[in-house]
Short mmCIF file of C-alpha atoms in Angstrom, two decimals:
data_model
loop_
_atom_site.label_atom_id
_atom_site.label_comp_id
_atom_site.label_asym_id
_atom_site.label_seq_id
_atom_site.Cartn_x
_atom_site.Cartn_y
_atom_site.Cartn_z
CA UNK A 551 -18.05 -50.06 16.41
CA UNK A 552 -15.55 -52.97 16.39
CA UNK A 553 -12.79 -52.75 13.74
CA UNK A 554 -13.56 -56.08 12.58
CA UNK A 555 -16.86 -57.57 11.80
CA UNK A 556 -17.85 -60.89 13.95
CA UNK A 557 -17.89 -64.06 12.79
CA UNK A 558 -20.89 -64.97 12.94
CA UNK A 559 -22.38 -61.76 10.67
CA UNK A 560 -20.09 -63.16 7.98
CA UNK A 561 -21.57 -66.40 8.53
CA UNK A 562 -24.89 -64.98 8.18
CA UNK A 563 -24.39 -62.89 5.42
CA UNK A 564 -21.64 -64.55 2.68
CA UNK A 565 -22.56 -62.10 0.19
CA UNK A 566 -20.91 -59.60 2.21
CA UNK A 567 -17.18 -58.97 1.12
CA UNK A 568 -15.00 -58.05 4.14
CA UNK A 569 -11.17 -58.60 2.68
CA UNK A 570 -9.92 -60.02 -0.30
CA UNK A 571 -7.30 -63.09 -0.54
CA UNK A 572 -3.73 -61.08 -2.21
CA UNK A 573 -0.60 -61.72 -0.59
CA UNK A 574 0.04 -58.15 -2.31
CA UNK A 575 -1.79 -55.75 -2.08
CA UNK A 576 -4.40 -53.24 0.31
CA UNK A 577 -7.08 -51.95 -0.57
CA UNK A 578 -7.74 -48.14 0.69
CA UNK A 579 -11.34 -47.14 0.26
CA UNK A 580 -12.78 -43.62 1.34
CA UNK A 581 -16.42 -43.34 2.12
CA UNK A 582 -18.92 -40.64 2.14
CA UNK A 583 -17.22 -38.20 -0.97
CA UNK A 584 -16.54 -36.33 -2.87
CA UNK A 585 -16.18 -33.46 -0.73
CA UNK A 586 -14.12 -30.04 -1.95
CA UNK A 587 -11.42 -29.12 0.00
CA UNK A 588 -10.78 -32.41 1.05
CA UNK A 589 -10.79 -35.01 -1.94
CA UNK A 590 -8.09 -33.11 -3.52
CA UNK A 591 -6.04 -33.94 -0.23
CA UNK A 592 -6.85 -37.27 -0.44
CA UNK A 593 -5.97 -37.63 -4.42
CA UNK A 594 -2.82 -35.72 -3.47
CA UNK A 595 -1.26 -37.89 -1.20
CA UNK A 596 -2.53 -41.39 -3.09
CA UNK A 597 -0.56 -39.97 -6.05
CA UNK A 598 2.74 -39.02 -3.78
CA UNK A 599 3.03 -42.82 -2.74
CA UNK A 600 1.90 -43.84 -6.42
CA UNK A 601 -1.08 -45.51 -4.34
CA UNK A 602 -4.82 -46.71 -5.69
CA UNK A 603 -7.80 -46.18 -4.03
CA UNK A 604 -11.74 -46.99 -4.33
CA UNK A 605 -14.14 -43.96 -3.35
CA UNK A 606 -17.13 -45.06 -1.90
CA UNK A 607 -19.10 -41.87 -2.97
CA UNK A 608 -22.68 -40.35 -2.16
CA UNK A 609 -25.05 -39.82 -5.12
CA UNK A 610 -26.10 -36.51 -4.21
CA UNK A 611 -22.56 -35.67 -3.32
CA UNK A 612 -21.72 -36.40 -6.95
CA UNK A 613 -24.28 -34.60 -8.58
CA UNK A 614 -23.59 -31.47 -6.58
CA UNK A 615 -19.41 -31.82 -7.38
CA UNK A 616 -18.89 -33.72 -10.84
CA UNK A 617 -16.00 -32.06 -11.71
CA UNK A 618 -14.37 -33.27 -8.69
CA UNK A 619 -15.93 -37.06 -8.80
CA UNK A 620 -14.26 -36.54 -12.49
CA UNK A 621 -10.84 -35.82 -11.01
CA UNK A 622 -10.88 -39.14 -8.90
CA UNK A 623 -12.07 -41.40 -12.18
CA UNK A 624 -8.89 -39.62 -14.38
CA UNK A 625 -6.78 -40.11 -11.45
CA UNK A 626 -7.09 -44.06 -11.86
CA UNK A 627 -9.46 -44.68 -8.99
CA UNK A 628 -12.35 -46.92 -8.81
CA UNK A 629 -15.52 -45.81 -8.01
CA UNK A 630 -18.56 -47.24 -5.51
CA UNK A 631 -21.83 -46.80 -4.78
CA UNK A 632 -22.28 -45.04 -1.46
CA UNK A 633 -26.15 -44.71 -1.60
CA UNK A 634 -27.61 -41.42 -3.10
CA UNK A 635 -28.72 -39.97 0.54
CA UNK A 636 -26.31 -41.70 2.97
CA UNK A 637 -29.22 -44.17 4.10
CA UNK A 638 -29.34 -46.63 7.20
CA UNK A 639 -30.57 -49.80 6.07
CA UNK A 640 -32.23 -50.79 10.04
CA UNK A 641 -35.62 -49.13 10.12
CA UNK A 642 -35.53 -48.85 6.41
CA UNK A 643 -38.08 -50.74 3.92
CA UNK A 644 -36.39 -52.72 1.30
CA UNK A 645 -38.35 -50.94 -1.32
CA UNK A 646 -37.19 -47.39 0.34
CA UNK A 647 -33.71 -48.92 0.42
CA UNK A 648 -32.64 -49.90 -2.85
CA UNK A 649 -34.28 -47.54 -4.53
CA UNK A 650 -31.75 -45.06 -3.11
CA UNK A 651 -29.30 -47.30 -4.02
CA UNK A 652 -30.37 -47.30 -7.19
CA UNK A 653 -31.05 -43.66 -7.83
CA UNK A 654 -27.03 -43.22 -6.55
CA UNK A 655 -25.76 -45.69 -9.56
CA UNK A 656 -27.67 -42.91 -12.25
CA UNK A 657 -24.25 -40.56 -11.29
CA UNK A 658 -22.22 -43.42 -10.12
CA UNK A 659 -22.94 -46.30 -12.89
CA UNK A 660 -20.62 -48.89 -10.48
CA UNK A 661 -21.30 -52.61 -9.86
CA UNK A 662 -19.82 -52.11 -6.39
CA UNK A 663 -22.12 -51.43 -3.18
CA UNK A 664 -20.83 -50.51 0.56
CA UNK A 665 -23.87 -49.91 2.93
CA UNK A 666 -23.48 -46.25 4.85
CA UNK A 667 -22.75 -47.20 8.50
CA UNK A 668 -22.55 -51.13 7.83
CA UNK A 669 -26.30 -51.09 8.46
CA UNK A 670 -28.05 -53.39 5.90
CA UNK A 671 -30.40 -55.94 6.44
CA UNK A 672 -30.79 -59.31 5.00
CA UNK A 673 -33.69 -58.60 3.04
CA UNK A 674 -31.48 -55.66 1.73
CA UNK A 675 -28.55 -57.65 0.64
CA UNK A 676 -30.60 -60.16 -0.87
CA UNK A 677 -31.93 -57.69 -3.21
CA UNK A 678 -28.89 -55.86 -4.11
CA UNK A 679 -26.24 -58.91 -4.69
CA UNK A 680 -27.82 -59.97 -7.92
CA UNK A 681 -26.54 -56.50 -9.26
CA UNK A 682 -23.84 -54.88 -6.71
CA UNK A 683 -20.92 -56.36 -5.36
CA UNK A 684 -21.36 -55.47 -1.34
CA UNK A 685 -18.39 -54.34 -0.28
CA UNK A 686 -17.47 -54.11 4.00
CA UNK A 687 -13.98 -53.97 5.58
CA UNK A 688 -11.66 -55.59 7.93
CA UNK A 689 -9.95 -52.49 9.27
CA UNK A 690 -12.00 -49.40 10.14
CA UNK A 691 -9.96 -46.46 10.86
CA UNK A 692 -12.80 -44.91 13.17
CA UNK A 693 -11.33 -41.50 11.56
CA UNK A 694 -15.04 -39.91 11.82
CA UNK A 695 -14.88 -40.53 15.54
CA UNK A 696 -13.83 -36.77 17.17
CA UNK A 697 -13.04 -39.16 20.53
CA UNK A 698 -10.15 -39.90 19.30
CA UNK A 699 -6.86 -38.86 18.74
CA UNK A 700 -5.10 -38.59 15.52
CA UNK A 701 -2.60 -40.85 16.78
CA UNK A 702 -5.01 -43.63 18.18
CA UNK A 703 -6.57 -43.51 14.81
CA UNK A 704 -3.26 -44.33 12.41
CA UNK A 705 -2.75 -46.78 15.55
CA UNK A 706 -5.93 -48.40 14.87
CA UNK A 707 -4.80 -49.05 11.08
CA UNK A 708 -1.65 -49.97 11.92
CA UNK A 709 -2.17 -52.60 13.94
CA UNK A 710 -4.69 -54.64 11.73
CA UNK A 711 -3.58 -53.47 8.34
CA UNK A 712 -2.79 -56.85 6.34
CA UNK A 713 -1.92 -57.77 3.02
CA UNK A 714 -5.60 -58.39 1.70
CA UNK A 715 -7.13 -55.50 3.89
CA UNK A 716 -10.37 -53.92 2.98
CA UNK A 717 -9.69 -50.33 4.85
CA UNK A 718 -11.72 -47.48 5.53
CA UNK A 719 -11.26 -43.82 5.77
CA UNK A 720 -13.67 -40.93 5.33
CA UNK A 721 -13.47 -37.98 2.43
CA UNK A 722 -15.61 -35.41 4.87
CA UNK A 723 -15.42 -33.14 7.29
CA UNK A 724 -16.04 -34.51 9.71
CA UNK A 725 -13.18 -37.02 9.50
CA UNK A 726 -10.97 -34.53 7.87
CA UNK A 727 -8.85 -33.99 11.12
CA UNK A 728 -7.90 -37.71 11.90
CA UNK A 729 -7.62 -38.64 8.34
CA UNK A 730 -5.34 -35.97 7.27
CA UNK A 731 -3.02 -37.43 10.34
CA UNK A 732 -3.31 -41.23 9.53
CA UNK A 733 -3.93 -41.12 6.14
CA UNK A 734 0.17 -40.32 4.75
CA UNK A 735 1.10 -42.51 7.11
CA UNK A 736 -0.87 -45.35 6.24
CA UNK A 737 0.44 -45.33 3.16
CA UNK A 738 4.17 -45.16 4.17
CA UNK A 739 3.30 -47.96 6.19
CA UNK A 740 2.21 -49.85 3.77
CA UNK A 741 5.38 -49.04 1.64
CA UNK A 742 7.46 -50.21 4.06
CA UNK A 743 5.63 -53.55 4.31
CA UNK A 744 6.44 -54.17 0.51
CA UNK A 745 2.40 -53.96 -0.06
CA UNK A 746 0.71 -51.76 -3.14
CA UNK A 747 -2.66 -50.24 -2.86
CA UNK A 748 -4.70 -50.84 -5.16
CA UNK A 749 -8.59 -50.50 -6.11
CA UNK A 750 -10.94 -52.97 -6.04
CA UNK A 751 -12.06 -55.01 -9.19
CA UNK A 752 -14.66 -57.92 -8.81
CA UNK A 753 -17.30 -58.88 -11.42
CA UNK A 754 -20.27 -60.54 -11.47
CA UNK A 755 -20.54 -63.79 -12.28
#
């Protein structure tokens, strides 16, 4: 998966947001969550570099942990909907779609939407943006990707991390290893570059 989303899917689908125009801030978002043992790193190391963050969670992920989802929302964080099952939009009615979407936002109750895998269709976004912000990304750390190294991940960051950036990390296990790496030094990164994270706010309208 490229790190950046072509042109002309941008073109095709404008209701998609894939960065935001800031000359000051980045905006860290973690996908797949909440996940014991591991969002507690994550909330850990946001708070060390005084850093905000929007969780992309799972709806069945939050029903099963709510004190946890709890500890991200009094932490300061913004929360997304993730989908309630972790859905791929291709091969998927839009019926079947958004009503998992919608079944997610009873435990999530957030106006913003990012589609598990980037896999939505048309059909599917044109239902959803009356209600849902649809969130994407410009930089995709890959951390979920057991291919590669650590190092190649924060690398991957690094090198297309921008004032503006939507980014994307993981809270699971599977991404645990990689993120854990790139993930502290991200954030000193963006220190150093005079940036702030901070979470996303858009509103209908």
């Amino acid at each position: 998966m490229k790190i950046t989303a072509p042109k002309f899917i941008k073109r095709m689908m404008p209701e998609l947001i894939w960065g935001l125009e800031d000359d000051e801030r980045v905006f860290l978002t973690f996908d797949d969550g909440p996940t014991p043992g591991i969002t507690e790193y994550i909330l850990q190391q946001l708070d060390k570099y005084n850093a905000k963050a929007t969780f992309f969670c799972l709806g069945k992920n939050v029903e099963m942990y709510p004190d946890l989802y709890e500890r991200i929302i009094a932490a300061g964080h913004k929360v997304g909907n993730h989908s309630y099952s972790h859905i791929k939009g291709w091969g998927r009615s839009e019926e079947e779609y958004v009503e998992d979407v919608d079944f997610a936002n009873q435990f999530l109750h957030s106006d913003l939407y990012r589609p598990p895998y980037g896999r939505i269709t048309g059909a599917q976004v044109k239902a959803l943006a009356p209600r849902y912000r649809l969130i994407m990304w410009d930089v995709l750390s890959q951390d979920y990707n057991r291919n590669i190294s650590p190092q190649k991940c924060l690398n991957k960051v690094l090198r297309h991390v921008k004032a503006g950036s939507v980014v994307v990390f993981h809270d699971s296990g599977k991404a645990y290893k990689n993120m854990h790496y790139a993930l502290p030094r991200t954030l000193q990164y963006i220190k150093e570059q005079g940036l702030r994270c901070s979470t996303i706010e858009l509103w209908k309208g």
